[in-house]
Amino acid sequence: MAGFHSKFDTLRWCDGRLEMIDQRLLPAEVAYISYESAASVADGIRDMVVRGAPAIGCAAAYGVALEALRMQRRSAEEFKTGLDSAFEVLAASRPTAVNLFWALARMREIWQSCVPGDVKASAACLLDAAHQIFHADIAANRRMGEFGAELIADGASILTHCNAGALATAGHGTALGVIRSAVEAGKKISVFADETRPFLQGARLTAWELMQDGIPVTLIADNAAGHLMSRGEIDVIIVGADRIAANGDVANKVGTYQVAVLAQRHRIPFYVAAPLSTIDAQIADGSEIPIEERAASEVRGYRDLQWAPKLVNVRNPVFDVTPAELVTGLITELGVVLAPNTEKIAQLLRSAER
Amino acid sequence: MAGFHSKFDTLRWCDGRLEMIDQRLLPAEVAYISYESAASVADGIRDMVVRGAPAIGCAAAYGVALEALRMQRRSAEEFKTGLDSAFEVLAASRPTAVNLFWALARMREIWQSCVPGDVKASAACLLDAAHQIFHADIAANRRMGEFGAELIADGASILTHCNAGALATAGHGTALGVIRSAVEAGKKISVFADETRPFLQGARLTAWELMQDGIPVTLIADNAAGHLMSRGEIDVIIVGADRIAANGDVANKVGTYQVAVLAQRHRIPFYVAAPLSTIDAQIADGSEIPIEERAASEVRGYRDLQWAPKLVNVRNPVFDVTPAELVTGLITELGVVLAPNTEKIAQLLRSAER
């Protein structure tokens, strides 16, 4: 079977601008928003025009490049001030996904390696670096897909949570990339998609993405996952990640932890597909990962339809931490790490440096 | 502290008719619908004007009484035909909650004990029986509340799923009845309410009900319950039940099983509050409980707002089964059964017959 070629772009460089598909409107409307500055890209990340850890990383890299291009006729000093503030505003956009900080750190490294004082050359060099991050992400997803597909039996029924698809990355996807690669390898696969309250990435994005590719998908309420597991209807679980600690603890969309606990009870393999840029070697375990809390209105309803009492108190943590002990394997672009722990992850990161 | 007196009625007998608060419109609108026949009550149950196992039982009893009143000027034969068909249409309204079948069985017993051939006396007798079922439910909830309140520590943070409140019963509530009684006993209690997709009984009904009584409530996405447990923010869990098997397996709103599995992992007590009418001694364990599946539109969106792709395949089981091993205690009107099993439940039912 030929590879899947997306009928949409999560983000794309077009005419000197960054365009991002507005994921808040999907699937009802396919519309792109155009960005020309770091501040506007930061708004796009915060407001969830773009979401998904790897896609946020790519968007942030382009945000820096856009700012560099915007400042390329200014003095070296103004360029530096502008870029420093671009890094700052982008870093403040969302707290949990580490790919954002990874991409910004990469861009800063590139900038520091540019010819000092040559503003125009620096801008060109930063745009080139953003393109590289973008294309490296697609390549990493393809490799994860190949490694991950080997873990999936023909005929498998796979549960996924949130959207770890092409829409969460530069393309192909992490968890959905594994599913796509398994289908490309000729396996018959069906997918259960958790709707993923409160932002409904599963209902709106995963369902839409898989239907675009003709991969059988069944939407369920998050509450139904345990019931289906108890009835033997789920063979394997694959999710993405927003940040992975040095010991293998995984921060991902809220609800992931519950799925992992249920998987353990039912002896269902629970895989996390994520590029190395999602691993944060600076933190020992998941307890140090900041968990973003978002607006109460997300839980009181959906968009303009607010069904809960107007003034009801709300807690809206949008990520949770799945301890490494619940992770059957970590699928990366360098291979699969079974039963991840500090030692195995350190070894993986060393092999990447070679 | 004085007892809570509801500012609303879940169902009430008024001017020879049954009135039920339309729970589909809450909390935006407080409106009552009036019923004069068994068939219309069956529609009200099926369409979820009324929901909650004990409330459904009461509604069905009044449904039989309404039909008897409607037929009280007919011949004994016509009366019998009409009532038989009333029992049939009500029994077919929803499959999982056993209180429906329990209430219908009680009404049939009463009918069979009526003077044969005296249609008018039978009708009066059946209405009286419906009133008795209604008032016995409130009394049972009050007793459950007293027993259950003793299990709740002052200052406890309680998680509940779905709505097992006054709105799910004739009044006071099962799980929320325990909470109300604990508050009445002077305990400081705060409640986390799972929003309970897809029908959002937690967001719309539990949040509203508790706010009416000034009991502190915080609404969360179902996905956030595990995260809060992992952070030590939940002290105890109380839910209701739709059917309890002879061995103590509990069918309740979908998602309950997931909460129970997480409670076990975090060593959080998990209580089920339900009247004896919820126990189905005829079935050995939860595997025999029929699990209702409802419309795909409930998962594709909420009411008119459909956010998922129009044609996406959906599975919508609306109940699940929590095995007895996960239940810390069953709170009934005759007392608390810790670590319920077949023997203890049989003993409980025997004590009720004395």
XYZ file of C-alpha atoms in Angstrom, chain B:
354
model
C -28.343 22.212 61.097
C -31.840 21.760 59.746
C -32.473 19.244 56.979
C -32.344 20.246 53.348
C -35.696 20.953 51.754
C -35.451 20.808 48.001
C -36.388 23.869 46.041
C -37.520 21.548 43.245
C -39.397 18.261 42.838
C -38.001 15.474 40.701
C -41.513 14.104 40.339
C -44.760 15.008 42.109
C -48.420 14.026 42.077
C -50.483 17.075 41.333
C -54.178 17.423 40.397
C -54.545 13.797 39.378
C -51.467 13.917 37.180
C -47.780 13.089 37.423
C -45.474 16.056 36.953
C -41.773 15.559 36.319
C -39.054 18.188 36.145
C -37.534 18.083 32.646
C -33.965 17.067 33.485
C -32.866 17.526 29.877
C -33.286 21.289 30.247
C -31.511 21.705 33.592
C -29.836 23.843 34.737
C -30.753 26.424 32.070
C -34.487 26.008 32.597
C -36.648 24.664 35.428
C -39.774 23.301 33.729
C -42.239 20.531 34.582
C -43.968 18.185 32.170
C -47.373 16.740 33.022
C -48.215 13.066 32.360
C -51.619 11.344 32.134
C -50.860 7.903 30.702
C -48.401 5.024 31.068
C -47.250 5.401 27.468
C -46.316 9.051 27.946
C -44.452 8.229 31.182
C -42.564 5.488 29.300
C -41.582 8.102 26.710
C -40.446 10.415 29.514
C -38.240 7.647 30.909
C -36.832 6.675 27.505
C -36.150 10.300 26.528
C -34.574 11.013 29.932
C -36.967 13.673 31.170
C -36.507 11.589 34.333
C -33.424 9.445 34.983
C -31.737 7.846 37.965
C -32.696 4.323 38.981
C -34.935 5.087 42.012
C -36.666 8.011 40.251
C -37.368 5.790 37.242
C -38.918 3.247 39.620
C -41.207 5.889 41.127
C -42.154 7.240 37.697
C -43.047 3.744 36.482
C -45.237 3.130 39.549
C -47.107 6.370 38.868
C -47.300 5.370 35.211
C -49.242 2.244 36.187
C -51.453 4.276 38.541
C -52.193 6.835 35.811
C -53.269 4.071 33.447
C -55.482 2.539 36.142
C -57.163 5.917 36.722
C -57.608 6.410 32.974
C -59.323 3.005 32.728
C -61.371 3.178 35.928
C -64.700 3.611 34.140
C -64.073 0.726 31.752
C -65.081 -2.944 32.113
C -62.946 -5.261 34.223
C -61.682 -6.896 31.024
C -60.728 -3.631 29.349
C -59.064 -2.524 32.574
C -56.968 -5.689 32.625
C -55.960 -5.335 28.969
C -55.062 -1.673 29.473
C -53.014 -2.330 32.566
C -51.183 -5.301 31.047
C -50.144 -3.130 28.153
C -49.110 -0.330 30.586
C -46.796 -2.757 32.380
C -45.383 -3.844 29.028
C -44.685 -0.377 27.634
C -43.109 0.784 30.901
C -40.914 -2.333 31.182
C -39.583 -1.670 27.673
C -38.567 1.942 28.382
C -35.012 1.354 29.659
C -33.161 -1.923 30.214
C -30.437 -1.469 32.867
C -31.871 0.083 36.047
C -33.600 -2.715 37.951
C -35.682 -0.393 40.164
C -37.968 -0.008 37.150
C -38.708 -3.754 37.123
C -38.834 -3.868 40.917
C -41.459 -1.085 41.006
C -43.501 -2.761 38.252
C -43.371 -6.088 40.110
C -44.541 -4.340 43.314
C -47.424 -2.711 41.426
C -48.431 -6.044 39.889
C -48.466 -7.664 43.348
C -50.693 -4.867 44.639
C -53.001 -5.223 41.651
C -53.306 -8.969 42.193
C -54.230 -8.335 45.836
C -57.043 -5.935 44.844
C -60.717 -6.978 44.906
C -61.190 -8.725 41.528
C -63.628 -6.960 39.263
C -63.772 -3.730 41.294
C -61.997 -1.522 38.818
C -62.399 1.755 40.661
C -61.128 0.323 43.948
C -58.168 -1.213 42.106
C -57.271 2.142 40.601
C -57.376 3.838 43.998
C -55.338 1.047 45.492
C -52.668 1.311 42.741
C -52.373 5.080 43.164
C -51.928 4.544 46.882
C -49.189 1.986 46.159
C -47.374 4.450 43.886
C -47.484 7.081 46.655
C -46.076 4.478 49.051
C -43.190 3.624 46.724
C -42.456 7.337 46.374
C -42.435 8.060 50.107
C -40.580 4.864 50.961
C -37.827 5.966 48.574
C -37.384 9.284 50.387
C -37.359 7.487 53.751
C -34.792 4.958 52.462
C -32.567 7.796 51.227
C -32.766 9.479 54.627
C -31.718 6.261 56.370
C -28.919 5.665 53.854
C -27.820 9.219 54.505
C -27.583 8.606 58.238
C -25.656 5.345 57.857
C -23.420 6.776 55.155
C -22.669 10.048 56.939
C -20.903 8.096 59.680
C -18.362 6.913 57.112
C -17.447 10.459 56.076
C -14.765 12.334 57.993
C -15.167 16.005 58.800
C -13.393 18.016 56.111
C -13.588 15.243 53.511
C -13.220 15.903 49.817
C -15.677 13.579 48.057
C -15.730 12.575 44.388
C -19.019 11.541 42.813
C -19.872 10.389 39.291
C -23.118 11.079 37.412
C -26.065 12.290 39.502
C -27.218 10.127 42.401
C -29.013 13.034 43.998
C -32.501 14.223 44.766
C -32.925 14.397 40.990
C -32.229 10.651 40.685
C -34.705 9.691 43.418
C -37.968 10.774 45.001
C -35.878 13.178 47.108
C -32.694 13.623 49.222
C -30.661 11.309 46.960
C -28.531 8.209 47.428
C -24.868 9.274 47.038
C -25.783 12.964 47.376
C -28.142 11.980 50.206
C -25.124 10.702 52.138
C -23.359 13.987 51.419
C -26.418 16.024 52.484
C -26.744 14.026 55.697
C -23.039 14.489 56.465
C -23.452 18.250 55.993
C -26.613 18.190 58.159
C -24.546 16.425 60.830
C -22.270 19.476 60.882
C -19.406 18.134 58.789
C -17.516 20.371 56.415
C -17.646 18.611 53.054
C -16.494 19.547 49.575
C -17.483 17.674 46.458
C -15.778 17.038 43.118
C -18.386 16.244 40.457
C -17.340 14.290 37.358
C -19.107 15.992 34.456
C -20.196 12.517 33.243
C -20.139 12.425 29.486
C -22.021 11.883 27.349
C -25.250 13.066 29.004
C -23.474 15.406 31.421
C -25.535 14.551 34.491
C -22.639 15.677 36.692
C -22.154 19.055 35.009
C -25.838 19.826 34.655
C -27.578 18.078 37.552
C -25.128 17.320 40.379
C -23.454 20.722 40.157
C -26.837 22.477 40.085
C -28.341 20.395 42.899
C -25.418 20.939 45.249
C -25.234 24.662 44.469
C -28.946 24.949 45.319
C -28.085 23.630 48.788
C -24.916 25.688 49.184
C -22.686 22.598 49.349
C -19.252 23.426 47.841
C -18.882 21.654 44.499
C -16.118 21.691 41.903
C -16.829 20.437 38.416
C -14.159 18.417 36.573
C -13.850 16.612 33.254
C -14.162 12.843 33.776
C -10.565 12.624 32.543
C -9.281 14.658 35.506
C -10.453 12.306 38.282
C -7.332 10.116 38.132
C -5.022 13.132 38.164
C -6.733 14.527 41.280
C -6.533 11.126 43.000
C -2.830 10.868 42.164
C -2.301 14.278 43.774
C -4.090 13.223 46.983
C -7.031 15.581 46.461
C -9.812 13.001 46.883
C -10.532 11.366 50.260
C -13.542 9.236 49.462
C -15.768 8.320 46.510
C -19.540 7.809 46.651
C -21.709 6.848 43.695
C -25.193 5.463 43.161
C -26.197 2.288 41.308
C -28.615 1.180 38.629
C -28.494 -2.540 39.400
C -26.549 -4.615 41.901
C -26.086 -8.341 41.257
C -26.423 -10.978 43.993
C -22.629 -11.028 44.425
C -22.332 -7.238 44.808
C -21.221 -6.346 41.269
C -22.559 -2.861 40.547
C -23.937 -1.533 37.267
C -23.877 2.253 37.266
C -23.357 5.126 34.821
C -20.538 4.449 32.352
C -17.223 5.647 33.789
C -17.986 4.409 37.311
C -15.824 1.328 36.738
C -12.850 3.529 35.818
C -13.277 5.577 38.980
C -13.404 2.374 41.064
C -10.220 0.987 39.471
C -8.403 4.260 40.185
C -9.764 4.318 43.742
C -8.295 0.881 44.367
C -4.892 1.966 43.037
C -4.896 5.015 45.314
C -6.448 3.213 48.326
C -9.392 5.607 48.366
C -12.625 4.175 49.853
C -15.219 3.584 47.133
C -18.831 3.467 48.413
C -22.035 2.676 46.547
C -25.237 4.125 48.033
C -28.392 2.368 46.844
C -31.724 1.178 48.258
C -32.525 -2.543 48.440
C -34.759 -2.096 45.389
C -31.553 -1.752 43.353
C -30.407 -5.269 44.254
C -31.329 -7.882 41.671
C -31.064 -11.174 43.546
C -32.064 -13.043 40.393
C -28.712 -12.585 38.732
C -25.525 -14.081 40.087
C -23.053 -11.463 38.883
C -22.594 -8.345 36.783
C -21.927 -10.188 33.534
C -25.681 -10.836 33.279
C -26.709 -7.187 33.582
C -27.912 -5.810 30.230
C -25.937 -2.696 29.275
C -28.001 -0.129 27.375
C -26.423 1.479 24.295
C -27.875 4.858 23.332
C -27.806 7.093 20.249
C -24.556 8.038 18.485
C -25.572 11.703 18.548
C -25.010 11.753 22.335
C -21.294 11.113 21.733
C -20.907 13.104 18.500
C -21.885 16.218 20.417
C -24.380 17.536 22.910
C -27.969 18.187 21.843
C -27.954 20.360 18.711
C -24.229 21.046 18.763
C -22.529 18.164 16.950
C -18.753 18.622 16.964
C -17.554 15.253 15.666
C -17.582 14.289 11.983
C -21.232 13.669 11.045
C -20.773 10.099 9.899
C -18.221 8.872 12.413
C -18.982 5.455 13.852
C -19.855 5.549 17.575
C -20.186 3.137 20.479
C -22.276 4.499 23.329
C -22.698 2.031 26.200
C -24.209 4.156 28.980
C -23.542 1.851 31.938
C -20.653 -0.304 33.060
C -20.102 -2.926 35.727
C -17.867 -2.413 38.760
C -16.899 -5.778 40.247
C -17.746 -6.222 43.949
C -14.036 -6.590 44.819
C -13.626 -2.848 44.103
C -16.516 -1.791 46.364
C -15.430 -0.760 49.872
C -18.995 -0.732 51.094
C -22.598 -0.781 50.022
C -24.686 1.842 51.845
C -28.347 0.739 52.113
C -31.365 1.762 54.179
C -30.695 -1.231 56.445
C -27.047 -0.385 57.069
C -23.627 -0.567 55.461
C -22.346 -3.817 53.966
C -18.554 -3.652 53.921
C -16.745 -5.653 51.215
C -20.023 -6.945 49.798
C -20.287 -10.527 48.551
C -23.034 -13.065 47.800
C -23.363 -14.234 51.383
C -23.535 -10.764 52.946
C -26.056 -9.560 50.378
C -28.273 -12.621 50.880
C -28.154 -11.934 54.624
C -29.102 -8.282 54.032
C -32.091 -9.312 51.909
C -33.179 -11.861 54.518
C -33.058 -9.186 57.226
C -35.318 -7.004 55.052
C -37.943 -9.763 54.919
C -38.195 -10.013 58.690
